Amino acid sequence: MATSTLERRSSSGAATMRKSAEEFLTYLSIEKGGSANTVAAYRNDLQQLADFIGSRPGAKGWQSLDRETIQDFILHLKERGYTETSVARKVAAVRSFFAFLAAEGTVTANPTEGLTSPRVGKTLPRAISPNEVDELLEQPARRSTPEAKRDRAMLELLYATGMRVTELVSLDVGLVHLDPKGPYVRCMGKGAKERTIPFHDQALEALVDYLEEGRPMLVRNRDETALFVNRRGERLTRQGFWLILKGYAKAANLSPDITPHTLRHSFATHMLRGGMPLRNVQEMLGHANISTTQVYTHLTSDHVREVYEKAHPRA
């Protein structure tokens, strides 16, 4: 298996590159509050850059990079078929890294200063209809196995709260409050910011059923704190949820393009269509800026226009 430049033990230059990258990732995680997923993505991006540098003759580490080399790296990514969105994210990672190196005095000049990032058009999130959501949620309800009870509780809670999938699988049992008068969940979002999200009776019913009849059949270690566990009794992963969702989407004859984020998008769209104030939706989604939430107003406007055009076809 090929070893990345950041992982090679060869030269002192490679060791210095690796050390600088790890210091930056530690800074990103601890001081900036970056999530584990963000840190992992940045690690991969920096390894790609390091491998690209290592393939060029005369490379001597991060300090050997100039603007031209960074631009060549961007071209290299495009030639490998990365989308503009992916390239833009990788460039953002490289920018942050070299800003850190410059602040630490590791490099004397920042080769990313003034670098133009690839332009990425804002794409609207994809949402499915309420009927499609109902059909999806109905799939695990047709079965009575412990796994099906878990799956129903996960899907119901995800759609009822708009949580991110990472937030969902990170939940512990103690973070879900099942008071019938006002059930809610406390989840940790981006930047280690906690928020409280209420949910409706249908999700409450699914959670109670899972906790009473499903989870005890799956958990093997009484000290396990994870709310949602796999067949081994361990915390379910994002990848595990992805496979579960794809299976139910196929059973419901829904588009294969459905992703774990689809229910989050659908939740936001349906809440706004139902009259929930934009600010409330922002708080439930955990968006730092309301401009991020405003993208859903375009979805609801498009929906209203589609309904009008169907009701008033042109002559």
PDB file of N, CA and C in Angstrom, residues 13-73:
ATOM      1  N   GLY A  13      13.336  16.689   6.148  1.00  0.00           N
ATOM      2  CA  GLY A  13      12.355  17.605   5.569  1.00  0.00           C
ATOM      3  C   GLY A  13      10.958  17.042   5.672  1.00  0.00           C
ATOM      4  N   ALA A  14      10.815  15.723   5.385  1.00  0.00           N
ATOM      5  CA  ALA A  14       9.505  15.078   5.483  1.00  0.00           C
ATOM      6  C   ALA A  14       9.029  15.056   6.924  1.00  0.00           C
ATOM      7  N   ALA A  15       9.956  14.823   7.858  1.00  0.00           N
ATOM      8  CA  ALA A  15       9.604  14.804   9.283  1.00  0.00           C
ATOM      9  C   ALA A  15       9.135  16.183   9.731  1.00  0.00           C
ATOM     10  N   THR A  16       9.783  17.214   9.221  1.00  0.00           N
ATOM     11  CA  THR A  16       9.386  18.582   9.568  1.00  0.00           C
ATOM     12  C   THR A  16       8.015  18.909   9.001  1.00  0.00           C
ATOM     13  N   MET A  17       7.760  18.463   7.766  1.00  0.00           N
ATOM     14  CA  MET A  17       6.452  18.663   7.159  1.00  0.00           C
ATOM     15  C   MET A  17       5.364  17.991   7.994  1.00  0.00           C
ATOM     16  N   ARG A  18       5.648  16.763   8.403  1.00  0.00           N
ATOM     17  CA  ARG A  18       4.676  16.011   9.188  1.00  0.00           C
ATOM     18  C   ARG A  18       4.427  16.700  10.528  1.00  0.00           C
ATOM     19  N   LYS A  19       5.492  17.165  11.172  1.00  0.00           N
ATOM     20  CA  LYS A  19       5.372  17.822  12.472  1.00  0.00           C
ATOM     21  C   LYS A  19       4.532  19.098  12.359  1.00  0.00           C
ATOM     22  N   SER A  20       4.785  19.890  11.328  1.00  0.00           N
ATOM     23  CA  SER A  20       4.036  21.134  11.134  1.00  0.00           C
ATOM     24  C   SER A  20       2.560  20.852  10.877  1.00  0.00           C
ATOM     25  N   ALA A  21       2.294  19.818  10.073  1.00  0.00           N
ATOM     26  CA  ALA A  21       0.908  19.463   9.768  1.00  0.00           C
ATOM     27  C   ALA A  21       0.173  19.024  11.028  1.00  0.00           C
ATOM     28  N   GLU A  22       0.841  18.205  11.863  1.00  0.00           N
ATOM     29  CA  GLU A  22       0.197  17.729  13.089  1.00  0.00           C
ATOM     30  C   GLU A  22      -0.054  18.877  14.066  1.00  0.00           C
ATOM     31  N   GLU A  23       0.877  19.828  14.134  1.00  0.00           N
ATOM     32  CA  GLU A  23       0.676  20.989  15.006  1.00  0.00           C
ATOM     33  C   GLU A  23      -0.532  21.798  14.545  1.00  0.00           C
ATOM     34  N   PHE A  24      -0.679  21.943  13.239  1.00  0.00           N
ATOM     35  CA  PHE A  24      -1.820  22.679  12.707  1.00  0.00           C
ATOM     36  C   PHE A  24      -3.125  21.948  12.996  1.00  0.00           C
ATOM     37  N   LEU A  25      -3.147  20.631  12.815  1.00  0.00           N
ATOM     38  CA  LEU A  25      -4.362  19.857  13.047  1.00  0.00           C
ATOM     39  C   LEU A  25      -4.750  19.874  14.522  1.00  0.00           C
ATOM     40  N   THR A  26      -3.751  19.867  15.401  1.00  0.00           N
ATOM     41  CA  THR A  26      -4.025  19.984  16.832  1.00  0.00           C
ATOM     42  C   THR A  26      -4.623  21.346  17.147  1.00  0.00           C
ATOM     43  N   TYR A  27      -4.056  22.388  16.548  1.00  0.00           N
ATOM     44  CA  TYR A  27      -4.577  23.749  16.715  1.00  0.00           C
ATOM     45  C   TYR A  27      -6.015  23.832  16.201  1.00  0.00           C
ATOM     46  N   LEU A  28      -6.263  23.215  15.058  1.00  0.00           N
ATOM     47  CA  LEU A  28      -7.593  23.233  14.453  1.00  0.00           C
ATOM     48  C   LEU A  28      -8.612  22.546  15.354  1.00  0.00           C
ATOM     49  N   SER A  29      -8.202  21.443  15.972  1.00  0.00           N
ATOM     50  CA  SER A  29      -9.104  20.671  16.814  1.00  0.00           C
ATOM     51  C   SER A  29      -9.351  21.317  18.170  1.00  0.00           C
ATOM     52  N   ILE A  30      -8.269  21.717  18.850  1.00  0.00           N
ATOM     53  CA  ILE A  30      -8.381  22.179  20.234  1.00  0.00           C
ATOM     54  C   ILE A  30      -8.731  23.658  20.327  1.00  0.00           C
ATOM     55  N   GLU A  31      -7.984  24.485  19.614  1.00  0.00           N
ATOM     56  CA  GLU A  31      -8.176  25.927  19.759  1.00  0.00           C
ATOM     57  C   GLU A  31      -9.322  26.457  18.892  1.00  0.00           C
ATOM     58  N   LYS A  32      -9.531  25.859  17.724  1.00  0.00           N
ATOM     59  CA  LYS A  32     -10.588  26.331  16.832  1.00  0.00           C
ATOM     60  C   LYS A  32     -11.883  25.537  16.982  1.00  0.00           C
ATOM     61  N   GLY A  33     -11.832  24.446  17.736  1.00  0.00           N
ATOM     62  CA  GLY A  33     -13.034  23.654  17.951  1.00  0.00           C
ATOM     63  C   GLY A  33     -13.500  22.893  16.737  1.00  0.00           C
ATOM     64  N   GLY A  34     -12.570  22.561  15.828  1.00  0.00           N
ATOM     65  CA  GLY A  34     -12.950  21.820  14.629  1.00  0.00           C
ATOM     66  C   GLY A  34     -13.435  20.416  14.972  1.00  0.00           C
ATOM     67  N   SER A  35     -14.431  19.939  14.245  1.00  0.00           N
ATOM     68  CA  SER A  35     -14.966  18.599  14.490  1.00  0.00           C
ATOM     69  C   SER A  35     -13.974  17.543  14.016  1.00  0.00           C
ATOM     70  N   ALA A  36     -14.193  16.309  14.451  1.00  0.00           N
ATOM     71  CA  ALA A  36     -13.327  15.205  14.034  1.00  0.00           C
ATOM     72  C   ALA A  36     -13.376  15.031  12.519  1.00  0.00           C
ATOM     73  N   ASN A  37     -14.551  15.242  11.932  1.00  0.00           N
ATOM     74  CA  ASN A  37     -14.689  15.108  10.475  1.00  0.00           C
ATOM     75  C   ASN A  37     -13.896  16.188   9.739  1.00  0.00           C
ATOM     76  N   THR A  38     -13.936  17.434  10.271  1.00  0.00           N
ATOM     77  CA  THR A  38     -13.188  18.528   9.653  1.00  0.00           C
ATOM     78  C   THR A  38     -11.695  18.260   9.727  1.00  0.00           C
ATOM     79  N   VAL A  39     -11.222  17.829  10.901  1.00  0.00           N
ATOM     80  CA  VAL A  39      -9.793  17.546  11.076  1.00  0.00           C
ATOM     81  C   VAL A  39      -9.357  16.430  10.133  1.00  0.00           C
ATOM     82  N   ALA A  40     -10.180  15.388  10.012  1.00  0.00           N
ATOM     83  CA  ALA A  40      -9.848  14.277   9.115  1.00  0.00           C
ATOM     84  C   ALA A  40      -9.783  14.745   7.664  1.00  0.00           C
ATOM     85  N   ALA A  41     -10.722  15.620   7.269  1.00  0.00           N
ATOM     86  CA  ALA A  41     -10.727  16.135   5.892  1.00  0.00           C
ATOM     87  C   ALA A  41      -9.485  16.977   5.633  1.00  0.00           C
ATOM     88  N   TYR A  42      -9.126  17.835   6.582  1.00  0.00           N
ATOM     89  CA  TYR A  42      -7.940  18.670   6.429  1.00  0.00           C
ATOM     90  C   TYR A  42      -6.681  17.815   6.384  1.00  0.00           C
ATOM     91  N   ARG A  43      -6.647  16.770   7.185  1.00  0.00           N
ATOM     92  CA  ARG A  43      -5.481  15.871   7.168  1.00  0.00           C
ATOM     93  C   ARG A  43      -5.314  15.266   5.782  1.00  0.00           C
ATOM     94  N   ASN A  44      -6.401  14.813   5.204  1.00  0.00           N
ATOM     95  CA  ASN A  44      -6.365  14.223   3.870  1.00  0.00           C
ATOM     96  C   ASN A  44      -5.918  15.254   2.827  1.00  0.00           C
ATOM     97  N   ASP A  45      -6.424  16.491   2.947  1.00  0.00           N
ATOM     98  CA  ASP A  45      -6.068  17.546   1.998  1.00  0.00           C
ATOM     99  C   ASP A  45      -4.571  17.857   2.057  1.00  0.00           C
ATOM    100  N   LEU A  46      -4.042  17.934   3.272  1.00  0.00           N
ATOM    101  CA  LEU A  46      -2.615  18.248   3.426  1.00  0.00           C
ATOM    102  C   LEU A  46      -1.739  17.091   2.961  1.00  0.00           C
ATOM    103  N   GLN A  47      -2.212  15.864   3.148  1.00  0.00           N
ATOM    104  CA  GLN A  47      -1.461  14.716   2.643  1.00  0.00           C
ATOM    105  C   GLN A  47      -1.406  14.741   1.118  1.00  0.00           C
ATOM    106  N   GLN A  48      -2.528  15.132   0.513  1.00  0.00           N
ATOM    107  CA  GLN A  48      -2.539  15.238  -0.953  1.00  0.00           C
ATOM    108  C   GLN A  48      -1.541  16.286  -1.428  1.00  0.00           C
ATOM    109  N   LEU A  49      -1.498  17.411  -0.736  1.00  0.00           N
ATOM    110  CA  LEU A  49      -0.551  18.455  -1.109  1.00  0.00           C
ATOM    111  C   LEU A  49       0.880  17.980  -0.893  1.00  0.00           C
ATOM    112  N   ALA A  50       1.124  17.301   0.213  1.00  0.00           N
ATOM    113  CA  ALA A  50       2.468  16.796   0.500  1.00  0.00           C
ATOM    114  C   ALA A  50       2.913  15.783  -0.543  1.00  0.00           C
ATOM    115  N   ASP A  51       1.990  14.912  -0.950  1.00  0.00           N
ATOM    116  CA  ASP A  51       2.324  13.938  -1.987  1.00  0.00           C
ATOM    117  C   ASP A  51       2.642  14.631  -3.313  1.00  0.00           C
ATOM    118  N   PHE A  52       1.883  15.687  -3.606  1.00  0.00           N
ATOM    119  CA  PHE A  52       2.118  16.445  -4.837  1.00  0.00           C
ATOM    120  C   PHE A  52       3.491  17.102  -4.788  1.00  0.00           C
ATOM    121  N   ILE A  53       3.833  17.685  -3.646  1.00  0.00           N
ATOM    122  CA  ILE A  53       5.150  18.312  -3.489  1.00  0.00           C
ATOM    123  C   ILE A  53       6.249  17.269  -3.650  1.00  0.00           C
ATOM    124  N   GLY A  54       6.036  16.095  -3.010  1.00  0.00           N
ATOM    125  CA  GLY A  54       7.055  15.050  -3.054  1.00  0.00           C
ATOM    126  C   GLY A  54       7.320  14.514  -4.434  1.00  0.00           C
ATOM    127  N   SER A  55       6.356  14.682  -5.331  1.00  0.00           N
ATOM    128  CA  SER A  55       6.527  14.177  -6.702  1.00  0.00           C
ATOM    129  C   SER A  55       7.308  15.146  -7.584  1.00  0.00           C
ATOM    130  N   ARG A  56       7.583  16.349  -7.075  1.00  0.00           N
ATOM    131  CA  ARG A  56       8.273  17.363  -7.870  1.00  0.00           C
ATOM    132  C   ARG A  56       9.760  17.367  -7.523  1.00  0.00           C
ATOM    133  N   PRO A  57      10.615  17.459  -8.516  1.00  0.00           N
ATOM    134  CA  PRO A  57      12.059  17.459  -8.257  1.00  0.00           C
ATOM    135  C   PRO A  57      12.495  18.690  -7.468  1.00  0.00           C
ATOM    136  N   GLY A  58      13.388  18.482  -6.531  1.00  0.00           N
ATOM    137  CA  GLY A  58      13.944  19.601  -5.769  1.00  0.00           C
ATOM    138  C   GLY A  58      13.078  20.115  -4.644  1.00  0.00           C
ATOM    139  N   ALA A  59      11.982  19.405  -4.337  1.00  0.00           N
ATOM    140  CA  ALA A  59      11.099  19.857  -3.265  1.00  0.00           C
ATOM    141  C   ALA A  59      11.795  19.718  -1.915  1.00  0.00           C
ATOM    142  N   LYS A  60      11.643  20.726  -1.055  1.00  0.00           N
ATOM    143  CA  LYS A  60      12.326  20.724   0.250  1.00  0.00           C
ATOM    144  C   LYS A  60      11.371  21.046   1.397  1.00  0.00           C
ATOM    145  N   GLY A  61      10.110  20.691   1.243  1.00  0.00           N
ATOM    146  CA  GLY A  61       9.190  20.927   2.342  1.00  0.00           C
ATOM    147  C   GLY A  61       8.266  22.090   2.082  1.00  0.00           C
ATOM    148  N   TRP A  62       7.490  22.446   3.114  1.00  0.00           N
ATOM    149  CA  TRP A  62       6.495  23.502   2.962  1.00  0.00           C
ATOM    150  C   TRP A  62       7.100  24.822   2.517  1.00  0.00           C
ATOM    151  N   GLN A  63       8.303  25.132   3.028  1.00  0.00           N
ATOM    152  CA  GLN A  63       8.899  26.426   2.713  1.00  0.00           C
ATOM    153  C   GLN A  63       9.308  26.551   1.250  1.00  0.00           C
ATOM    154  N   SER A  64       9.309  25.428   0.542  1.00  0.00           N
ATOM    155  CA  SER A  64       9.706  25.472  -0.866  1.00  0.00           C
ATOM    156  C   SER A  64       8.537  25.817  -1.788  1.00  0.00           C
ATOM    157  N   LEU A  65       7.346  25.917  -1.224  1.00  0.00           N
ATOM    158  CA  LEU A  65       6.170  26.202  -2.057  1.00  0.00           C
ATOM    159  C   LEU A  65       6.077  27.673  -2.421  1.00  0.00           C
ATOM    160  N   ASP A  66       5.686  27.922  -3.669  1.00  0.00           N
ATOM    161  CA  ASP A  66       5.390  29.282  -4.093  1.00  0.00           C
ATOM    162  C   ASP A  66       3.999  29.292  -4.731  1.00  0.00           C
ATOM    163  N   ARG A  67       3.564  30.459  -5.158  1.00  0.00           N
ATOM    164  CA  ARG A  67       2.228  30.595  -5.731  1.00  0.00           C
ATOM    165  C   ARG A  67       2.039  29.649  -6.920  1.00  0.00           C
ATOM    166  N   GLU A  68       3.037  29.547  -7.755  1.00  0.00           N
ATOM    167  CA  GLU A  68       2.934  28.719  -8.959  1.00  0.00           C
ATOM    168  C   GLU A  68       2.705  27.250  -8.599  1.00  0.00           C
ATOM    169  N   THR A  69       3.400  26.785  -7.554  1.00  0.00           N
ATOM    170  CA  THR A  69       3.239  25.392  -7.143  1.00  0.00           C
ATOM    171  C   THR A  69       1.827  25.128  -6.643  1.00  0.00           C
ATOM    172  N   ILE A  70       1.282  26.076  -5.881  1.00  0.00           N
ATOM    173  CA  ILE A  70      -0.094  25.932  -5.390  1.00  0.00           C
ATOM    174  C   ILE A  70      -1.072  25.898  -6.570  1.00  0.00           C
ATOM    175  N   GLN A  71      -0.855  26.761  -7.546  1.00  0.00           N
ATOM    176  CA  GLN A  71      -1.737  26.784  -8.716  1.00  0.00           C
ATOM    177  C   GLN A  71      -1.623  25.485  -9.512  1.00  0.00           C
ATOM    178  N   ASP A  72      -0.402  24.940  -9.582  1.00  0.00           N
ATOM    179  CA  ASP A  72      -0.218  23.649 -10.248  1.00  0.00           C
ATOM    180  C   ASP A  72      -0.968  22.548  -9.500  1.00  0.00           C
ATOM    181  N   PHE A  73      -0.987  22.640  -8.165  1.00  0.00           N
ATOM    182  CA  PHE A  73      -1.701  21.661  -7.341  1.00  0.00           C
ATOM    183  C   PHE A  73      -3.196  21.720  -7.624  1.00  0.00           C
TER     184      PHE A  73
END
